[in-house]
Coordinates of C-alpha atoms in Angstrom, one line a residue:
Chain A
N1 CA 34.3 220.0 161.4
A2 CA 32.6 217.0 158.5
G3 CA 31.3 219.7 156.2
V4 CA 30.0 217.9 153.6
T5 CA 30.4 214.0 153.6
Q6 CA 29.9 211.5 150.6
T7 CA 29.5 207.9 150.6
P8 CA 30.7 205.7 149.3
K9 CA 33.6 207.3 147.9
F10 CA 34.3 204.7 144.9
R11 CA 32.0 202.1 143.8
V12 CA 32.2 199.8 140.5
L13 CA 28.6 198.7 139.0
K14 CA 27.4 196.5 136.4
T15 CA 25.3 197.6 133.2
G16 CA 21.6 197.6 134.6
Q17 CA 22.5 197.5 138.6
S18 CA 21.1 200.1 141.0
M19 CA 22.5 202.1 143.4
T20 CA 22.3 205.2 146.1
L21 CA 24.6 207.8 146.7
L22 CA 24.4 209.8 149.8
C23 CA 25.5 213.1 150.5
A24 CA 25.2 214.5 154.5
Q25 CA 26.0 218.1 155.5
D26 CA 26.4 219.3 158.6
M27 CA 26.0 223.1 158.1
N28 CA 22.1 223.4 158.4
H29 CA 22.3 224.3 154.6
E30 CA 19.0 225.2 152.6
Y31 CA 20.4 224.4 149.3
M32 CA 21.9 221.1 147.9
Y33 CA 23.4 220.0 144.8
W34 CA 24.4 216.6 142.4
Y35 CA 27.0 217.4 140.0
R36 CA 28.9 215.0 137.5
Q37 CA 32.6 215.8 136.5
D38 CA 33.8 214.4 133.4
P39 CA 36.6 215.2 131.7
G40 CA 36.3 218.2 129.2
M41 CA 32.7 218.7 130.6
G42 CA 33.7 220.6 133.2
L43 CA 30.7 220.4 136.5
R44 CA 27.3 219.4 135.0
L45 CA 23.9 220.1 137.4
I46 CA 22.2 216.5 137.8
H47 CA 19.5 217.6 140.3
Y48 CA 19.5 220.1 143.2
S49 CA 17.2 220.9 146.3
V50 CA 16.3 224.3 147.8
G51 CA 14.9 223.0 150.8
E52 CA 13.7 220.0 152.6
G53 CA 10.9 218.0 150.8
T54 CA 12.2 220.1 147.4
T55 CA 13.9 218.6 144.5
A56 CA 14.2 220.4 140.9
K57 CA 16.1 219.1 137.7
G58 CA 19.3 220.4 136.9
E59 CA 21.3 220.3 133.6
V60 CA 21.5 216.2 133.2
P61 CA 18.9 215.0 135.1
D62 CA 18.1 211.9 132.9
G63 CA 18.6 208.5 134.6
Y64 CA 18.9 210.0 137.9
N65 CA 16.4 210.5 140.8
V66 CA 16.8 212.6 143.9
S67 CA 15.0 212.9 147.5
R68 CA 15.5 215.6 150.5
L69 CA 13.8 213.8 153.1
K70 CA 15.7 215.4 155.8
K71 CA 17.5 219.0 155.3
Q72 CA 20.7 217.5 155.9
N73 CA 20.9 214.6 153.6
F74 CA 20.5 214.5 149.6
L75 CA 20.1 211.4 148.2
L76 CA 21.1 210.7 144.6
G77 CA 19.8 207.7 142.9
L78 CA 20.5 205.3 139.7
E79 CA 17.8 203.2 138.9
S80 CA 19.4 200.9 136.2
A81 CA 23.3 202.4 135.8
A82 CA 24.9 202.7 132.0
P83 CA 28.4 202.9 131.3
S84 CA 27.5 206.7 130.2
Q85 CA 27.2 207.5 133.9
T86 CA 30.6 206.4 134.3
S87 CA 32.2 209.7 136.3
V88 CA 33.1 211.6 139.5
Y89 CA 29.7 212.9 141.2
F90 CA 30.3 215.7 143.6
C91 CA 27.7 217.1 146.2
A92 CA 27.5 220.3 147.5
S93 CA 25.7 222.6 149.7
R94 CA 25.1 226.3 150.2
R95 CA 23.3 228.4 153.0
G96 CA 21.5 230.8 150.6
S97 CA 21.2 231.9 147.0
N98 CA 23.8 234.3 147.5
Q99 CA 26.7 232.1 149.0
P100 CA 29.5 229.6 147.9
Q101 CA 28.8 226.2 147.2
H102 CA 30.9 223.9 149.7
F103 CA 31.5 220.3 148.2
G104 CA 32.2 216.9 149.3
D105 CA 35.5 215.1 148.3
G106 CA 33.1 212.9 145.7
T107 CA 32.3 209.5 144.3
R108 CA 34.2 207.7 142.0
L109 CA 31.9 205.9 139.9
S110 CA 32.5 203.0 137.2
I111 CA 29.9 201.3 135.3
L112 CA 30.9 198.4 133.6
Chain B
S1 CA 29.6 226.0 130.7
Q2 CA 29.6 227.9 127.4
E3 CA 28.0 230.9 129.2
L4 CA 31.2 230.8 131.5
E5 CA 34.6 230.8 129.7
Q6 CA 37.7 230.0 131.3
S7 CA 41.3 230.8 129.6
P8 CA 43.6 229.4 129.7
Q9 CA 42.3 226.0 130.0
S10 CA 45.7 224.6 130.9
L11 CA 48.8 226.8 132.4
I12 CA 52.9 225.7 133.4
V13 CA 54.8 227.6 135.0
Q14 CA 58.1 228.2 137.2
E15 CA 58.3 228.1 140.1
G16 CA 58.1 231.6 141.7
K17 CA 56.5 233.3 138.5
N18 CA 53.1 234.9 138.6
L19 CA 50.2 234.2 136.4
T20 CA 46.7 234.9 135.7
I21 CA 43.5 233.0 135.0
N22 CA 40.6 234.6 133.4
C23 CA 37.0 234.1 133.9
T24 CA 34.5 235.6 131.1
S25 CA 31.2 235.9 130.5
S26 CA 28.9 237.6 128.1
K27 CA 26.0 238.3 130.2
T28 CA 26.2 240.0 134.0
L29 CA 28.0 238.1 137.1
Y30 CA 25.4 238.2 140.1
G31 CA 28.0 236.7 142.2
L32 CA 31.4 235.2 141.3
Y33 CA 33.2 232.6 142.8
W34 CA 36.7 231.0 142.4
Y35 CA 37.2 227.3 143.6
K36 CA 40.1 224.9 143.5
Q37 CA 40.1 221.6 142.9
K38 CA 43.2 219.4 143.9
Y39 CA 43.5 216.2 141.5
G40 CA 41.0 213.4 142.6
E41 CA 39.8 215.8 145.4
G42 CA 36.9 218.1 145.7
L43 CA 36.4 221.8 145.1
I44 CA 37.6 224.2 147.7
F45 CA 36.1 227.8 148.1
L46 CA 38.8 230.7 147.7
M47 CA 36.8 233.7 147.2
M48 CA 33.4 235.2 146.4
L49 CA 33.2 238.7 144.4
Q50 CA 29.6 240.4 144.0
K51 CA 30.4 244.0 143.3
G52 CA 31.9 245.5 140.3
G53 CA 35.5 246.5 141.0
E54 CA 35.5 244.2 143.7
E55 CA 39.3 243.0 144.6
K56 CA 39.8 240.4 147.3
S57 CA 43.2 238.4 148.0
H58 CA 43.9 235.3 150.3
E59 CA 47.8 235.1 151.0
K60 CA 49.7 235.1 147.2
I61 CA 46.2 234.5 145.3
T62 CA 44.0 237.8 144.1
A63 CA 40.9 238.2 142.6
K64 CA 39.2 241.0 140.5
L65 CA 35.7 241.5 138.9
D66 CA 35.4 244.1 136.3
E67 CA 33.0 247.1 136.4
K68 CA 30.9 245.9 134.0
K69 CA 31.1 242.2 136.2
Q70 CA 31.3 240.2 133.2
Q71 CA 35.0 239.2 133.7
S72 CA 37.1 238.1 136.9
S73 CA 40.5 237.6 137.0
L74 CA 42.4 235.5 139.8
H75 CA 46.1 236.3 140.1
I76 CA 48.8 234.3 141.8
T77 CA 51.9 235.9 142.8
A78 CA 55.5 233.8 143.1
S79 CA 53.9 231.0 142.3
Q80 CA 55.0 227.5 144.1
P81 CA 54.0 224.2 143.9
S82 CA 51.2 223.6 146.6
H83 CA 49.1 226.2 143.8
A84 CA 48.9 223.3 141.6
G85 CA 45.6 222.1 140.8
I86 CA 42.7 223.1 138.9
Y87 CA 41.2 226.4 139.0
L88 CA 37.3 226.7 138.5
C89 CA 35.3 229.8 138.5
G90 CA 31.4 229.3 139.3
A91 CA 29.0 232.3 138.8
T92 CA 25.1 233.1 139.3
L93 CA 24.0 234.3 135.9
Y94 CA 20.2 235.2 134.8
L95 CA 19.7 232.7 131.7
R96 CA 16.7 231.8 130.4
R97 CA 14.4 234.1 132.6
T98 CA 15.7 232.5 135.7
Y99 CA 19.3 232.8 138.0
K100 CA 21.5 229.6 137.5
Y101 CA 24.7 228.7 139.2
I102 CA 27.2 227.0 136.5
F103 CA 30.9 227.1 136.7
G104 CA 33.4 227.1 134.1
T105 CA 35.1 224.3 132.6
G106 CA 38.4 225.0 134.4
T107 CA 42.0 225.7 134.5
R108 CA 44.7 223.2 135.1
L109 CA 47.5 224.5 136.7
K110 CA 50.9 223.0 137.2
V111 CA 53.9 224.7 139.0
L112 CA 57.7 223.3 138.2
A113 CA 59.8 223.4 140.9

């Protein structure tokens, strides 16, 4: 059972470069989320989606964009990477608003 | 998140000892979730609590939601090295006129063999 799959697992970027993180879930979940996890800050919500074709801003959306063209995929884009975006990024999905989230294994991103 | 406080921030216990982690909010919790994160990995869902006074157990881990639905505790009985990791609570709260799903900052547990 794949669950939530994130690619890539690791990436090093230079300041100003762009990249896209991919999240795929095979559970037919409606809701999908992107978080970043930093020491002492816990999990902070970047963007989320409540269904195919919808996206919404979370707590820390600046510098990121997302798209949910297909129900199973949620993409997180960094248009111009900055060192402050060095973090571990987690994707999660859940079936409904009162259900637990299922997480991917994370993407470790370093911006030099 | 300041709306969801976890205590303690870190905990070191000897194998075989019991321990409790708390998750507290000043607002009503509409659904409380406990997760475990092993170092360098993603979060694994442990348990979900929704009703005041509810208690759930899985193996040696028991979670409770108090009657007022503003605090939850996670209790581990006879801890083992396999219990080591970061425990996070997540909750649905009504904040700023909407429901939000937020996480506590986590409790880092180390179990000494």
